[in-house]
mmCIF file of C-alpha atoms in Angstrom:
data_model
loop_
_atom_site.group_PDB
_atom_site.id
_atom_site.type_symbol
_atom_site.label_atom_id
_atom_site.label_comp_id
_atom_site.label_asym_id
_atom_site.label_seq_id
_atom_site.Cartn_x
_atom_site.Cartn_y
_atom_site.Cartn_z
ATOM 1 C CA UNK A 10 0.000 0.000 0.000
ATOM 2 C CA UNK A 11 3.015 2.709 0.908
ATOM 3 C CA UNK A 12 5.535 3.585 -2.089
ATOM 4 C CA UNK A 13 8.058 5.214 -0.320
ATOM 5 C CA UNK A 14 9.313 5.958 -3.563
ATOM 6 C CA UNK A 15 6.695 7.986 -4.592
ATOM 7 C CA UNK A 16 6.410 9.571 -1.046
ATOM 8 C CA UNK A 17 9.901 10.468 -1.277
ATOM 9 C CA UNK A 18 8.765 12.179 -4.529
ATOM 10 C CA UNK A 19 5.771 14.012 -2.895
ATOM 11 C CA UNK A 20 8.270 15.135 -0.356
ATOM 12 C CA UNK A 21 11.011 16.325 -2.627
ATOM 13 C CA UNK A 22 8.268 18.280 -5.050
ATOM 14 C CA UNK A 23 6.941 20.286 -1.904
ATOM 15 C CA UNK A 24 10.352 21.321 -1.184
ATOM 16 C CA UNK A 25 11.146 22.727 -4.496
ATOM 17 C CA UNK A 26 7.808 24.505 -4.319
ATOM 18 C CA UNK A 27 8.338 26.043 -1.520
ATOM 19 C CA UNK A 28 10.851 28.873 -2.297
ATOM 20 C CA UNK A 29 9.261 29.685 -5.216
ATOM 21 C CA UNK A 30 5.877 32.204 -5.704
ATOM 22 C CA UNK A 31 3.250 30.909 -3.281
ATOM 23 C CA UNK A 32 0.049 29.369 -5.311
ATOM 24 C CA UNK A 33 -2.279 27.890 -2.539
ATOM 25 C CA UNK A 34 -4.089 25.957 -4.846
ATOM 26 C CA UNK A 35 -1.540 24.346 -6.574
ATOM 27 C CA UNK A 36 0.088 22.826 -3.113
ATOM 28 C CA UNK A 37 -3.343 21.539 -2.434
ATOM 29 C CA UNK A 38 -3.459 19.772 -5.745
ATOM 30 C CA UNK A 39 -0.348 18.750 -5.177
ATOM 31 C CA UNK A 40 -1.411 17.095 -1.611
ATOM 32 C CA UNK A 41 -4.926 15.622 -2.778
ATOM 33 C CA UNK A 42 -2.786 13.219 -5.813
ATOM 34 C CA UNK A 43 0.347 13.230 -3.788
ATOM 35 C CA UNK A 44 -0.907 11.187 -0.833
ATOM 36 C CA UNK A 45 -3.424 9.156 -3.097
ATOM 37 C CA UNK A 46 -0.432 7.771 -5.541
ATOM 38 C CA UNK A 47 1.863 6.947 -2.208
ATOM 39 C CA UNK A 48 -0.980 5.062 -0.246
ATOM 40 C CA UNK A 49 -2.613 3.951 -3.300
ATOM 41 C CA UNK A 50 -6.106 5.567 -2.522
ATOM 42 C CA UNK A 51 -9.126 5.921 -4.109
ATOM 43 C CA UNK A 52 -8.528 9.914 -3.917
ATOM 44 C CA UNK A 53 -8.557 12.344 -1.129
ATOM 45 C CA UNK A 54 -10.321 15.921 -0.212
ATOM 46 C CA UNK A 55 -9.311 19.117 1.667
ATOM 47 C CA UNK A 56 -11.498 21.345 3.220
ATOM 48 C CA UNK A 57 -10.485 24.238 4.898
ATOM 49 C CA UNK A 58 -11.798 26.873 7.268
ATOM 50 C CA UNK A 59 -12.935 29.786 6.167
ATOM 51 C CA UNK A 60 -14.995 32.069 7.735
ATOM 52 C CA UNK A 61 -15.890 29.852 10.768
ATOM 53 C CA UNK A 62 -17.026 27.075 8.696
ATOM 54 C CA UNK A 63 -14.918 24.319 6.626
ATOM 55 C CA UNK A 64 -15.602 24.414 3.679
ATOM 56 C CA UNK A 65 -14.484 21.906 0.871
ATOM 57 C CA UNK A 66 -11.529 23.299 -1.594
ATOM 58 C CA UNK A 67 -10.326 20.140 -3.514
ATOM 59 C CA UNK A 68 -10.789 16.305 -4.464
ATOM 60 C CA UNK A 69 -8.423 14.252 -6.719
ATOM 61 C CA UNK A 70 -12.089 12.141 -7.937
ATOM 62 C CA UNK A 71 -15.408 13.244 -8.463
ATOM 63 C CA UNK A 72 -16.837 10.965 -5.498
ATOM 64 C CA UNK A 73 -14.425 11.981 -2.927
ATOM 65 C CA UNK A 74 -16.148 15.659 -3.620
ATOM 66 C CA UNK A 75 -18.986 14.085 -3.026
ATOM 67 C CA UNK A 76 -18.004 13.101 0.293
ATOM 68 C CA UNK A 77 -16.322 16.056 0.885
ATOM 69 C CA UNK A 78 -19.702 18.184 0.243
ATOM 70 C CA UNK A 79 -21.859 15.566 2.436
ATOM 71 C CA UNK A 80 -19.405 16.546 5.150
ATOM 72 C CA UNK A 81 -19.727 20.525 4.753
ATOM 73 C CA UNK A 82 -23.881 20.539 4.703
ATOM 74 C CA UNK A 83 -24.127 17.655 7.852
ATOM 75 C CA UNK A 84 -20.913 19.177 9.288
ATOM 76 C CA UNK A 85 -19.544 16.092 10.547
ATOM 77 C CA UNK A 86 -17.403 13.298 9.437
ATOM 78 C CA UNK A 87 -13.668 12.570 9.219
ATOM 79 C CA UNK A 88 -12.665 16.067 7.955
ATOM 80 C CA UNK A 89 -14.605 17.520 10.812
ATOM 81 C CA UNK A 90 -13.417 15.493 13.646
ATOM 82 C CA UNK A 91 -9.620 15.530 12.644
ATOM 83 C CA UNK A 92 -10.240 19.659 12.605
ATOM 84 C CA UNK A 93 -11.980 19.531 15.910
ATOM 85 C CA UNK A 94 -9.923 17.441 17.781
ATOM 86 C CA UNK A 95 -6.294 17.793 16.010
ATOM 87 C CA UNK A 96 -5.603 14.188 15.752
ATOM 88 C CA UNK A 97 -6.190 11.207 13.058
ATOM 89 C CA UNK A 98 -8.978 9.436 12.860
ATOM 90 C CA UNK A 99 -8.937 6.036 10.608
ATOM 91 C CA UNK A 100 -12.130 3.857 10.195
ATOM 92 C CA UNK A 101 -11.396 0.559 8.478
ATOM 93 C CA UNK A 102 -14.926 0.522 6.985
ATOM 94 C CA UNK A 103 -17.597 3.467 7.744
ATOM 95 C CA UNK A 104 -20.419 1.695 6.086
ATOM 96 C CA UNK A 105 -20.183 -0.880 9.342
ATOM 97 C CA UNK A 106 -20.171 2.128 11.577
ATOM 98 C CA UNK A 107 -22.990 4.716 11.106
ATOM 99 C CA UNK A 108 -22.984 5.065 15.059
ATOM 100 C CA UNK A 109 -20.192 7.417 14.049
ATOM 101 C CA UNK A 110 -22.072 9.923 11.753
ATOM 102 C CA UNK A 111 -25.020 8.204 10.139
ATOM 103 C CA UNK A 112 -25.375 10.340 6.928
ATOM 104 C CA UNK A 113 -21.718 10.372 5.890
ATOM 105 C CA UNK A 114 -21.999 6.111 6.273
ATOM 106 C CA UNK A 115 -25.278 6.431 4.130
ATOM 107 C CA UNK A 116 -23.144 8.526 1.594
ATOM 108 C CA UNK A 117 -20.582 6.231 1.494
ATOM 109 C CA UNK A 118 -22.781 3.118 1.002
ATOM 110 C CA UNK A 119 -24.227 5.098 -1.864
ATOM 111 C CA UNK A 120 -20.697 5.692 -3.330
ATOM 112 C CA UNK A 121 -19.079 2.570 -2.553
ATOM 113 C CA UNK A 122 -16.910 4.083 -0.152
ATOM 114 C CA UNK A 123 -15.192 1.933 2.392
ATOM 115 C CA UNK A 124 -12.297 3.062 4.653
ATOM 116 C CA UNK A 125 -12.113 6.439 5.401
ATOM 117 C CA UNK A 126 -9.453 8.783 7.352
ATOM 118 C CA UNK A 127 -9.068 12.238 8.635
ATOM 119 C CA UNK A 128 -5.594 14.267 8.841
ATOM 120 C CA UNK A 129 -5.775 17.566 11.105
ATOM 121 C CA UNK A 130 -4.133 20.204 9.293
ATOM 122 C CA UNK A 131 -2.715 22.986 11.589
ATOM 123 C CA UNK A 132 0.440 24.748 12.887
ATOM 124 C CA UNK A 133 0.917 24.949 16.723
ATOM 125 C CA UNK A 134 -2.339 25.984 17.692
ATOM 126 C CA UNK A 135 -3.604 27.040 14.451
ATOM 127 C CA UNK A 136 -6.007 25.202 12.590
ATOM 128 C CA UNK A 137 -5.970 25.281 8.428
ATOM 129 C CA UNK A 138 -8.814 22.361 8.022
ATOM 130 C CA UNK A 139 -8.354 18.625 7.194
ATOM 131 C CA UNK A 140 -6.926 15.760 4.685
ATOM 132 C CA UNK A 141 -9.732 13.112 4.182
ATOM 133 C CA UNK A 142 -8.164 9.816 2.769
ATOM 134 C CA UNK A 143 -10.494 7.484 1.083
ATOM 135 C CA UNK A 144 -10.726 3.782 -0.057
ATOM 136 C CA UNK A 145 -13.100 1.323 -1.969
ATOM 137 C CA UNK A 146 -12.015 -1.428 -0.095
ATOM 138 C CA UNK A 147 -12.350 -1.669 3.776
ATOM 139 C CA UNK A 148 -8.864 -0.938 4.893
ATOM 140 C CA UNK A 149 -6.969 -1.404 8.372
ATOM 141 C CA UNK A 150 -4.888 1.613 8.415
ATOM 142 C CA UNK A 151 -0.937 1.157 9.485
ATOM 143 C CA UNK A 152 0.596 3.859 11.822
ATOM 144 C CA UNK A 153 3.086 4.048 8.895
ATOM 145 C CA UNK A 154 0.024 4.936 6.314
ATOM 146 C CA UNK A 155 -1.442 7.856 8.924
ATOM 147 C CA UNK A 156 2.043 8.983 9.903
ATOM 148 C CA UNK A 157 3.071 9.481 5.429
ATOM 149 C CA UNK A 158 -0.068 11.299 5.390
ATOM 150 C CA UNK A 159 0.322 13.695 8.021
ATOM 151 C CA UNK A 160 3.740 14.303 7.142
ATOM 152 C CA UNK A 161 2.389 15.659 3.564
ATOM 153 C CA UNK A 162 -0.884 17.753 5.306
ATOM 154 C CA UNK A 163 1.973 18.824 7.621
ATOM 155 C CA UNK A 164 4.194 20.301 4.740
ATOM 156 C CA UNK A 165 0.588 21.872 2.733
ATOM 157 C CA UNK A 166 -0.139 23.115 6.016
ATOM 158 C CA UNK A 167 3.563 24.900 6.393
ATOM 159 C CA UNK A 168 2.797 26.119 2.767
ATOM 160 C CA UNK A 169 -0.276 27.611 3.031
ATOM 161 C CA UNK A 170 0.353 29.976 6.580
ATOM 162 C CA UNK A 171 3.707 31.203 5.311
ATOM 163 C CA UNK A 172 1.594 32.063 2.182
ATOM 164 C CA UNK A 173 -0.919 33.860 4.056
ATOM 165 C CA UNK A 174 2.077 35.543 6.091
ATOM 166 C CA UNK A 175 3.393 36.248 2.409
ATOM 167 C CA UNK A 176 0.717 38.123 1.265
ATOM 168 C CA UNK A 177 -0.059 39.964 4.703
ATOM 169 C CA UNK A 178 4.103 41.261 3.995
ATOM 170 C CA UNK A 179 2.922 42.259 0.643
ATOM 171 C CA UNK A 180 0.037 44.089 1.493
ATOM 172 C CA UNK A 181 1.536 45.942 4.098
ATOM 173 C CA UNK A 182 4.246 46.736 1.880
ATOM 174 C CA UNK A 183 1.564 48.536 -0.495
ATOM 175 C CA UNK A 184 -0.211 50.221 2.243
ATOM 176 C CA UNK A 185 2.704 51.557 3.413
ATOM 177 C CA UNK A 186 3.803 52.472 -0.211
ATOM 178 C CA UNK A 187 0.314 54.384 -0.419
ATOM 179 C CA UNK A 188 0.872 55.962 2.287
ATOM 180 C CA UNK A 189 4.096 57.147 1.279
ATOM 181 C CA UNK A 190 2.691 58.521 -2.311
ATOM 182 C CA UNK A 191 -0.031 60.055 -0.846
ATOM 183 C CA UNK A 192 2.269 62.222 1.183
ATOM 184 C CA UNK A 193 4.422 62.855 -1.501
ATOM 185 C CA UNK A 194 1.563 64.401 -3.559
ATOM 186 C CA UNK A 195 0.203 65.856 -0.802
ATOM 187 C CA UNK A 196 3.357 67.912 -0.028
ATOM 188 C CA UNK A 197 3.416 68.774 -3.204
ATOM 189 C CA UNK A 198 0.036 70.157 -3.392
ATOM 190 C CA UNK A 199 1.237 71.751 -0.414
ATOM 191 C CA UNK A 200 3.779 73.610 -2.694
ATOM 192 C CA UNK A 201 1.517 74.524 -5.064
ATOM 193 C CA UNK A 202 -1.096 76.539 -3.333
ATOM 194 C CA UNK A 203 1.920 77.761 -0.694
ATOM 195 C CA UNK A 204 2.858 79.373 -3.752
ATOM 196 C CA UNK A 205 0.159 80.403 -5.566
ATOM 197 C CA UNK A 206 -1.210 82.061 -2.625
ATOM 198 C CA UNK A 207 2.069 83.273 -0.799
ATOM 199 C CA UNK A 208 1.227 81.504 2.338
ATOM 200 C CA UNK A 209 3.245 79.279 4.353
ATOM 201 C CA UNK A 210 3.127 75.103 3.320
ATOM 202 C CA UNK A 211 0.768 74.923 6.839
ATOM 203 C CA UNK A 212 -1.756 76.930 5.857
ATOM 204 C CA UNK A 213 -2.184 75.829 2.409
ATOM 205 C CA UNK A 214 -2.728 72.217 3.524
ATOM 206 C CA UNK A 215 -5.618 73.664 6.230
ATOM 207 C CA UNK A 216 -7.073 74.856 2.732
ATOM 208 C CA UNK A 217 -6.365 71.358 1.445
ATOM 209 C CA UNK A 218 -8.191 69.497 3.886
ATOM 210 C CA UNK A 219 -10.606 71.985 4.724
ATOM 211 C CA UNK A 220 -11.978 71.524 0.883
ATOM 212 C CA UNK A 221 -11.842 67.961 1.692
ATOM 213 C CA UNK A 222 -13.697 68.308 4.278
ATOM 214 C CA UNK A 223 -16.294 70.349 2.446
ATOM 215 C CA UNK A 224 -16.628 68.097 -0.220
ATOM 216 C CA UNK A 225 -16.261 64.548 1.708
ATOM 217 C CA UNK A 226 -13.026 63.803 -0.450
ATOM 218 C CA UNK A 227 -10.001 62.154 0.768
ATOM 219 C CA UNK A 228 -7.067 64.551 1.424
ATOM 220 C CA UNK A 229 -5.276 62.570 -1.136
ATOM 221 C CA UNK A 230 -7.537 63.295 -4.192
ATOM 222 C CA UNK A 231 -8.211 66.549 -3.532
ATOM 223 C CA UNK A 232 -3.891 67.314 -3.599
ATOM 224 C CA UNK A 233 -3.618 65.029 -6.497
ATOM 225 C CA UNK A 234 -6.466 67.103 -8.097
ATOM 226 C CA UNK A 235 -3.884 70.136 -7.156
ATOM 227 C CA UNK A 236 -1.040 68.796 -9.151
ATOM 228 C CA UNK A 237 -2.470 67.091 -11.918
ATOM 229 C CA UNK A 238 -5.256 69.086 -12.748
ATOM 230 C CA UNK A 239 -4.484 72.373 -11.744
ATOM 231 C CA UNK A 240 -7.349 72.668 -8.633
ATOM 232 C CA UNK A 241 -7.106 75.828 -6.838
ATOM 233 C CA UNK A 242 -8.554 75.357 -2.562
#
């Protein structure tokens, strides 16, 4: 059931990935087929929080989304328990166990699902979503299975908050870079009517805003409206 070949693959493609421009959704992808061709799975699903809720993202087969969707409307399931508690969970065959959650083992009846697992996906004590493994066959899972898996959710899960951490850099960086151009123009509006006027750079920005003010404008506008288009406060 484990190629370690192939995990070794998985393994070595997430590292090359990682220093290069984040795409969330490709590292996904790449976890969904990843851990299906090294346990030799039917497929497997990710659903992640968002906005208080998991929600599912991807599937590597049509059924396992499905699944995946059966688990976001009844809200429970593997995905949901691995998220809750932060620990695997590995069912051999669900259909035999509907004292677990009833609709997911009447889904998987339908579907000819069998074994099932759940992989928590979080850092420390933050938590991304889940990994949901799935089989046609029932299935005792090996340590060695769960522990290849969480490895790989462990490594998307790595991915995806130093993306989110990438992007909050980012758009700091262009706030602040906003911020910096708007006081640029702003000073030079200042400059403008300072001169025009023959008043000092003080008092031509308490015209400045004051016509802001007047006209529910942002500062900004109204001095690039100074510069650009020759707007006289």
């Amino acid at each position: 059931m484990f190629d370690q070949d192939e995990f070794m693959a998985v393994l070595s493609r997430f590292a090359r990935r990682l220093p290069t421009s984040y795409d969330v959704g490709a590292a996904l992808d790449e976890l969904v087929d990843g851990v299906t061709a090294v346990l030799g799975l039917l497929g497997c699903g990710v659903s992640l929080q968002c906005e208080g809720r998991l929600q599912f993202v991807t599937a590597a087969a049509e059924v396992v989304g499905k699944m995946e969707r059966c688990q976001e409307d009844a809200g429970v399931g593997p995905c949901r328990y691995a998220f809750d508690r932060g620990e695997p969970i590995a069912v051999a065959d669900v259909r035999t166990r509907p004292d677990l959650w009833p609709e997911f083992a009447g889904k998987a009846r339908e579907y000819g699902i069998a074994a099932v697992a759940g992989i928590p996906m979080q850092l420390a004590d933050e938590k991304i979503g889940a990994l949901d493994m799935y089989t046609c066959e029932p299935r005792d899972w090996t340590d060695r299975e769960i522990a290849a898996a969480q490895v790989c959710a462990d490594m998307a899960t790595g991915y995806i908050v130093n993306a989110n951490k990438l992007r909050q850099h980012e758009q700091l960086n262009a706030q602040l870079q906003t911020a910096l151009d708007s006081r640029i123009v702003i000073e030079q509006a200042k400059g403008v009517i300072a001169q025009a006027r023959n008043i000092t750079p003080d008092e031509a920005f308490r015209l400045i805003r004051g016509h802001a003010r007047r006209n529910q404008a942002p500062v900004r506008s109204v001095a690039k409206a100074v510069v650009e288009v020759g707007l006289r406060v």
